[in-house]
Amino acid sequence: MTPQQEQQLFVTETPRLTLRRIVPEDYLEAFAWRGDPRVCKYMAHAAAKQPEDFLPWLRQQDPTSDQRIICILHEKSDGHAVGNVGFFYHPEEDMWSFAYNIRYEDWNKGYTTEAVQALMEYVRKQYGAHTFEAEHAIGNDASGSVMEKCGLSYHHDSEYRNKDTGQVFPSKVYRLEE
């Protein structure tokens, strides 16, 4: 990717991270988390078996969308890809939901909270966002902690299904209404 393309896809930054729209060329870096069963344990998809397995999904993403903002996170100090965070607008509810995948080696370093907070601020400024929602599987308490650190509070119980395995995850939904 050229520096000009990188700049066009740039969304925001934090003290430690740059956040830009994810593109198909990121598939090798994304395999660090998308191919890791530890990272995908509670996800709505199974771990990819090879890097190319993630390409069809990446090719479906529109890096110019104002309703699906999916960013790859890069650590500024060494440039490695930390993970991805996606924000998704639901016009029927005037709400933004979000989800994330972080490379296992980067868990417990505060990157997820840092990136989510930065993207929350971005959609507030760019789109007037005022309601946010996220969901985590019961048992994935670290994700619940991220949601709370970002200002969300428990809202209700729910469940979701892994589309690849059919496994159902009882879950907790968190919400912030401003």
PDB file of C-alpha atoms in Angstrom:
ATOM      1  CA  MET A   1       0.000   0.000   0.000  1.00  0.00           C
ATOM      2  CA  THR A   2       1.336   3.408  -0.917  1.00  0.00           C
ATOM      3  CA  PRO A   3       1.654   6.167   1.696  1.00  0.00           C
ATOM      4  CA  GLN A   4      -1.070   8.083  -0.164  1.00  0.00           C
ATOM      5  CA  GLN A   5      -3.477   5.113   0.052  1.00  0.00           C
ATOM      6  CA  GLU A   6      -2.588   4.681   3.715  1.00  0.00           C
ATOM      7  CA  GLN A   7      -3.365   8.350   4.343  1.00  0.00           C
ATOM      8  CA  GLN A   8      -6.730   8.112   2.523  1.00  0.00           C
ATOM      9  CA  LEU A   9      -7.749   5.192   4.731  1.00  0.00           C
ATOM     10  CA  PHE A  10      -6.515   6.781   7.977  1.00  0.00           C
ATOM     11  CA  VAL A  11      -9.305   7.194  10.551  1.00  0.00           C
ATOM     12  CA  THR A  12      -7.704   8.316  13.813  1.00  0.00           C
ATOM     13  CA  GLU A  13      -4.854   7.660  16.193  1.00  0.00           C
ATOM     14  CA  THR A  14      -4.160   7.283  19.883  1.00  0.00           C
ATOM     15  CA  PRO A  15      -0.908   7.752  21.779  1.00  0.00           C
ATOM     16  CA  ARG A  16       0.096   4.171  20.895  1.00  0.00           C
ATOM     17  CA  LEU A  17      -1.996   3.201  17.860  1.00  0.00           C
ATOM     18  CA  THR A  18      -2.912   4.237  14.357  1.00  0.00           C
ATOM     19  CA  LEU A  19      -6.358   3.185  13.158  1.00  0.00           C
ATOM     20  CA  ARG A  20      -7.097   2.930   9.459  1.00  0.00           C
ATOM     21  CA  ARG A  21      -9.708   1.184   7.376  1.00  0.00           C
ATOM     22  CA  ILE A  22      -8.960  -2.488   6.844  1.00  0.00           C
ATOM     23  CA  VAL A  23      -8.453  -3.630   3.232  1.00  0.00           C
ATOM     24  CA  PRO A  24      -7.888  -7.028   1.574  1.00  0.00           C
ATOM     25  CA  GLU A  25      -4.121  -6.455   1.491  1.00  0.00           C
ATOM     26  CA  ASP A  26      -4.191  -6.752   5.301  1.00  0.00           C
ATOM     27  CA  TYR A  27      -5.104 -10.435   5.224  1.00  0.00           C
ATOM     28  CA  LEU A  28      -1.649 -11.732   6.181  1.00  0.00           C
ATOM     29  CA  GLU A  29      -1.407  -9.418   9.188  1.00  0.00           C
ATOM     30  CA  ALA A  30      -5.019 -10.164  10.188  1.00  0.00           C
ATOM     31  CA  PHE A  31      -4.301 -13.886  10.257  1.00  0.00           C
ATOM     32  CA  ALA A  32      -2.356 -13.273  13.499  1.00  0.00           C
ATOM     33  CA  TRP A  33      -5.714 -12.978  15.297  1.00  0.00           C
ATOM     34  CA  ARG A  34      -8.232 -14.305  12.757  1.00  0.00           C
ATOM     35  CA  GLY A  35      -6.372 -17.618  12.584  1.00  0.00           C
ATOM     36  CA  ASP A  36      -5.878 -18.030  16.331  1.00  0.00           C
ATOM     37  CA  PRO A  37      -8.432 -20.317  18.056  1.00  0.00           C
ATOM     38  CA  ARG A  38      -7.717 -18.585  21.393  1.00  0.00           C
ATOM     39  CA  VAL A  39      -8.813 -15.251  19.916  1.00  0.00           C
ATOM     40  CA  CYS A  40     -11.785 -16.762  18.068  1.00  0.00           C
ATOM     41  CA  LYS A  41     -13.034 -18.832  21.026  1.00  0.00           C
ATOM     42  CA  TYR A  42     -16.077 -16.598  21.647  1.00  0.00           C
ATOM     43  CA  MET A  43     -16.467 -15.144  18.162  1.00  0.00           C
ATOM     44  CA  ALA A  44     -19.369 -15.527  15.749  1.00  0.00           C
ATOM     45  CA  HIS A  45     -16.928 -17.206  13.353  1.00  0.00           C
ATOM     46  CA  ALA A  46     -14.409 -20.016  13.602  1.00  0.00           C
ATOM     47  CA  ALA A  47     -10.674 -19.431  13.359  1.00  0.00           C
ATOM     48  CA  ALA A  48      -9.361 -19.307   9.808  1.00  0.00           C
ATOM     49  CA  LYS A  49      -7.214 -22.281   8.851  1.00  0.00           C
ATOM     50  CA  GLN A  50      -5.031 -20.295   6.435  1.00  0.00           C
ATOM     51  CA  PRO A  51      -4.563 -16.582   5.746  1.00  0.00           C
ATOM     52  CA  GLU A  52      -6.501 -16.690   2.477  1.00  0.00           C
ATOM     53  CA  ASP A  53      -9.651 -17.858   4.321  1.00  0.00           C
ATOM     54  CA  PHE A  54     -10.150 -14.284   5.535  1.00  0.00           C
ATOM     55  CA  LEU A  55      -9.919 -12.715   2.062  1.00  0.00           C
ATOM     56  CA  PRO A  56     -13.562 -13.204   0.963  1.00  0.00           C
ATOM     57  CA  TRP A  57     -14.805 -11.302   4.027  1.00  0.00           C
ATOM     58  CA  LEU A  58     -12.207  -8.561   3.581  1.00  0.00           C
ATOM     59  CA  ARG A  59     -13.136  -8.158  -0.091  1.00  0.00           C
ATOM     60  CA  GLN A  60     -16.774  -7.571   0.905  1.00  0.00           C
ATOM     61  CA  GLN A  61     -15.874  -4.624   3.147  1.00  0.00           C
ATOM     62  CA  ASP A  62     -16.237  -1.101   1.791  1.00  0.00           C
ATOM     63  CA  PRO A  63     -13.433   1.076   3.187  1.00  0.00           C
ATOM     64  CA  THR A  64     -15.474   4.182   2.360  1.00  0.00           C
ATOM     65  CA  SER A  65     -18.668   3.137   4.158  1.00  0.00           C
ATOM     66  CA  ASP A  66     -20.119   5.540   6.681  1.00  0.00           C
ATOM     67  CA  GLN A  67     -22.086   2.730   8.349  1.00  0.00           C
ATOM     68  CA  ARG A  68     -19.398   0.024   8.712  1.00  0.00           C
ATOM     69  CA  ILE A  69     -16.117   1.407   9.982  1.00  0.00           C
ATOM     70  CA  ILE A  70     -13.697  -1.478  10.333  1.00  0.00           C
ATOM     71  CA  CYS A  71     -10.176  -0.514  11.289  1.00  0.00           C
ATOM     72  CA  ILE A  72      -6.924  -2.355  11.568  1.00  0.00           C
ATOM     73  CA  LEU A  73      -4.850  -1.212  14.530  1.00  0.00           C
ATOM     74  CA  HIS A  74      -1.093  -0.747  14.236  1.00  0.00           C
ATOM     75  CA  GLU A  75       1.251  -0.186  17.162  1.00  0.00           C
ATOM     76  CA  LYS A  76       3.154   3.036  16.498  1.00  0.00           C
ATOM     77  CA  SER A  77       6.400   1.947  18.164  1.00  0.00           C
ATOM     78  CA  ASP A  78       7.082  -1.030  15.893  1.00  0.00           C
ATOM     79  CA  GLY A  79       4.259  -1.031  13.317  1.00  0.00           C
ATOM     80  CA  HIS A  80       2.882  -4.475  14.100  1.00  0.00           C
ATOM     81  CA  ALA A  81      -0.826  -5.137  13.604  1.00  0.00           C
ATOM     82  CA  VAL A  82      -2.528  -5.422  16.989  1.00  0.00           C
ATOM     83  CA  GLY A  83      -6.040  -6.339  15.834  1.00  0.00           C
ATOM     84  CA  ASN A  84      -9.163  -4.837  14.382  1.00  0.00           C
ATOM     85  CA  VAL A  85     -12.151  -2.914  15.709  1.00  0.00           C
ATOM     86  CA  GLY A  86     -15.407  -2.473  13.825  1.00  0.00           C
ATOM     87  CA  PHE A  87     -18.208   0.018  14.428  1.00  0.00           C
ATOM     88  CA  PHE A  88     -21.569  -0.669  12.762  1.00  0.00           C
ATOM     89  CA  TYR A  89     -24.445   1.775  12.432  1.00  0.00           C
ATOM     90  CA  HIS A  90     -28.017   0.520  12.922  1.00  0.00           C
ATOM     91  CA  PRO A  91     -30.255   3.277  11.497  1.00  0.00           C
ATOM     92  CA  GLU A  92     -33.492   1.685  12.739  1.00  0.00           C
ATOM     93  CA  GLU A  93     -32.254   2.218  16.296  1.00  0.00           C
ATOM     94  CA  ASP A  94     -29.913   5.169  15.649  1.00  0.00           C
ATOM     95  CA  MET A  95     -27.237   3.148  17.411  1.00  0.00           C
ATOM     96  CA  TRP A  96     -23.646   2.085  16.818  1.00  0.00           C
ATOM     97  CA  SER A  97     -22.557  -1.404  17.834  1.00  0.00           C
ATOM     98  CA  PHE A  98     -18.948  -2.472  17.951  1.00  0.00           C
ATOM     99  CA  ALA A  99     -16.818  -5.593  18.023  1.00  0.00           C
ATOM    100  CA  TYR A 100     -13.109  -6.328  18.093  1.00  0.00           C
ATOM    101  CA  ASN A 101     -10.440  -8.980  17.665  1.00  0.00           C
ATOM    102  CA  ILE A 102      -7.030  -8.483  19.247  1.00  0.00           C
ATOM    103  CA  ARG A 103      -3.913 -10.569  18.626  1.00  0.00           C
ATOM    104  CA  TYR A 104      -3.389 -12.926  21.574  1.00  0.00           C
ATOM    105  CA  GLU A 105       0.104 -11.565  22.262  1.00  0.00           C
ATOM    106  CA  ASP A 106      -1.436  -8.099  22.693  1.00  0.00           C
ATOM    107  CA  TRP A 107      -4.140  -9.029  25.192  1.00  0.00           C
ATOM    108  CA  ASN A 108      -4.116  -7.210  28.545  1.00  0.00           C
ATOM    109  CA  LYS A 109      -2.161  -4.210  27.264  1.00  0.00           C
ATOM    110  CA  GLY A 110      -5.085  -1.779  27.062  1.00  0.00           C
ATOM    111  CA  TYR A 111      -5.076  -1.598  23.260  1.00  0.00           C
ATOM    112  CA  THR A 112      -8.720  -2.603  22.893  1.00  0.00           C
ATOM    113  CA  THR A 113     -10.016   0.033  25.292  1.00  0.00           C
ATOM    114  CA  GLU A 114      -7.760   2.650  23.712  1.00  0.00           C
ATOM    115  CA  ALA A 115      -8.953   1.838  20.184  1.00  0.00           C
ATOM    116  CA  VAL A 116     -12.651   1.568  21.087  1.00  0.00           C
ATOM    117  CA  GLN A 117     -12.580   4.899  22.932  1.00  0.00           C
ATOM    118  CA  ALA A 118     -10.887   6.559  19.944  1.00  0.00           C
ATOM    119  CA  LEU A 119     -13.462   5.175  17.504  1.00  0.00           C
ATOM    120  CA  MET A 120     -16.334   6.134  19.792  1.00  0.00           C
ATOM    121  CA  GLU A 121     -15.039   9.694  19.732  1.00  0.00           C
ATOM    122  CA  TYR A 122     -14.590   9.522  15.961  1.00  0.00           C
ATOM    123  CA  VAL A 123     -18.206   8.447  15.274  1.00  0.00           C
ATOM    124  CA  ARG A 124     -19.487  11.008  17.774  1.00  0.00           C
ATOM    125  CA  LYS A 125     -17.728  13.799  15.874  1.00  0.00           C
ATOM    126  CA  GLN A 126     -18.259  12.494  12.341  1.00  0.00           C
ATOM    127  CA  TYR A 127     -21.795  11.093  12.609  1.00  0.00           C
ATOM    128  CA  GLY A 128     -23.333  12.503  15.786  1.00  0.00           C
ATOM    129  CA  ALA A 129     -23.327   9.090  17.480  1.00  0.00           C
ATOM    130  CA  HIS A 130     -24.931   9.025  20.907  1.00  0.00           C
ATOM    131  CA  THR A 131     -25.890   5.398  21.533  1.00  0.00           C
ATOM    132  CA  PHE A 132     -23.394   2.540  21.619  1.00  0.00           C
ATOM    133  CA  GLU A 133     -23.887  -1.174  22.174  1.00  0.00           C
ATOM    134  CA  ALA A 134     -21.613  -4.190  22.430  1.00  0.00           C
ATOM    135  CA  GLU A 135     -22.037  -7.817  23.412  1.00  0.00           C
ATOM    136  CA  HIS A 136     -19.784 -10.451  24.905  1.00  0.00           C
ATOM    137  CA  ALA A 137     -20.139 -14.128  25.631  1.00  0.00           C
ATOM    138  CA  ILE A 138     -20.641 -15.056  29.241  1.00  0.00           C
ATOM    139  CA  GLY A 139     -17.219 -16.308  30.269  1.00  0.00           C
ATOM    140  CA  ASN A 140     -15.404 -13.658  28.246  1.00  0.00           C
ATOM    141  CA  ASP A 141     -15.241 -11.251  31.168  1.00  0.00           C
ATOM    142  CA  ALA A 142     -12.277  -9.307  29.737  1.00  0.00           C
ATOM    143  CA  SER A 143     -14.544  -8.020  26.965  1.00  0.00           C
ATOM    144  CA  GLY A 144     -17.088  -6.927  29.543  1.00  0.00           C
ATOM    145  CA  SER A 145     -14.342  -4.984  31.302  1.00  0.00           C
ATOM    146  CA  VAL A 146     -13.432  -3.212  28.049  1.00  0.00           C
ATOM    147  CA  MET A 147     -17.070  -2.234  27.555  1.00  0.00           C
ATOM    148  CA  GLU A 148     -17.314  -0.856  31.085  1.00  0.00           C
ATOM    149  CA  LYS A 149     -14.046   1.084  30.708  1.00  0.00           C
ATOM    150  CA  CYS A 150     -15.564   2.655  27.579  1.00  0.00           C
ATOM    151  CA  GLY A 151     -18.589   3.853  29.560  1.00  0.00           C
ATOM    152  CA  LEU A 152     -21.097   1.149  28.661  1.00  0.00           C
ATOM    153  CA  SER A 153     -23.232  -0.554  31.318  1.00  0.00           C
ATOM    154  CA  TYR A 154     -24.933  -3.929  31.407  1.00  0.00           C
ATOM    155  CA  HIS A 155     -28.274  -3.683  29.593  1.00  0.00           C
ATOM    156  CA  HIS A 156     -29.667  -7.209  29.112  1.00  0.00           C
ATOM    157  CA  ASP A 157     -28.905 -10.866  28.516  1.00  0.00           C
ATOM    158  CA  SER A 158     -28.962 -12.317  25.023  1.00  0.00           C
ATOM    159  CA  GLU A 159     -27.262 -14.987  22.959  1.00  0.00           C
ATOM    160  CA  TYR A 160     -25.547 -15.322  19.598  1.00  0.00           C
ATOM    161  CA  ARG A 161     -24.444 -18.174  17.386  1.00  0.00           C
ATOM    162  CA  ASN A 162     -21.126 -19.020  15.776  1.00  0.00           C
ATOM    163  CA  LYS A 163     -22.120 -19.095  12.101  1.00  0.00           C
ATOM    164  CA  ASP A 164     -19.444 -21.693  11.287  1.00  0.00           C
ATOM    165  CA  THR A 165     -19.922 -24.183  14.138  1.00  0.00           C
ATOM    166  CA  GLY A 166     -23.501 -23.479  15.234  1.00  0.00           C
ATOM    167  CA  GLN A 167     -22.363 -23.094  18.852  1.00  0.00           C
ATOM    168  CA  VAL A 168     -24.680 -20.815  20.838  1.00  0.00           C
ATOM    169  CA  PHE A 169     -23.129 -18.390  23.296  1.00  0.00           C
ATOM    170  CA  PRO A 170     -25.235 -16.931  26.113  1.00  0.00           C
ATOM    171  CA  SER A 171     -24.188 -13.303  26.261  1.00  0.00           C
ATOM    172  CA  LYS A 172     -24.435  -9.959  28.005  1.00  0.00           C
ATOM    173  CA  VAL A 173     -25.275  -6.793  26.103  1.00  0.00           C
ATOM    174  CA  TYR A 174     -23.865  -3.458  27.272  1.00  0.00           C
ATOM    175  CA  ARG A 175     -25.153  -0.049  26.233  1.00  0.00           C
ATOM    176  CA  LEU A 176     -24.312   3.636  26.532  1.00  0.00           C
ATOM    177  CA  GLU A 177     -26.945   6.261  25.729  1.00  0.00           C
ATOM    178  CA  GLU A 178     -25.760   9.855  25.791  1.00  0.00           C
TER     179      GLU A 178
END
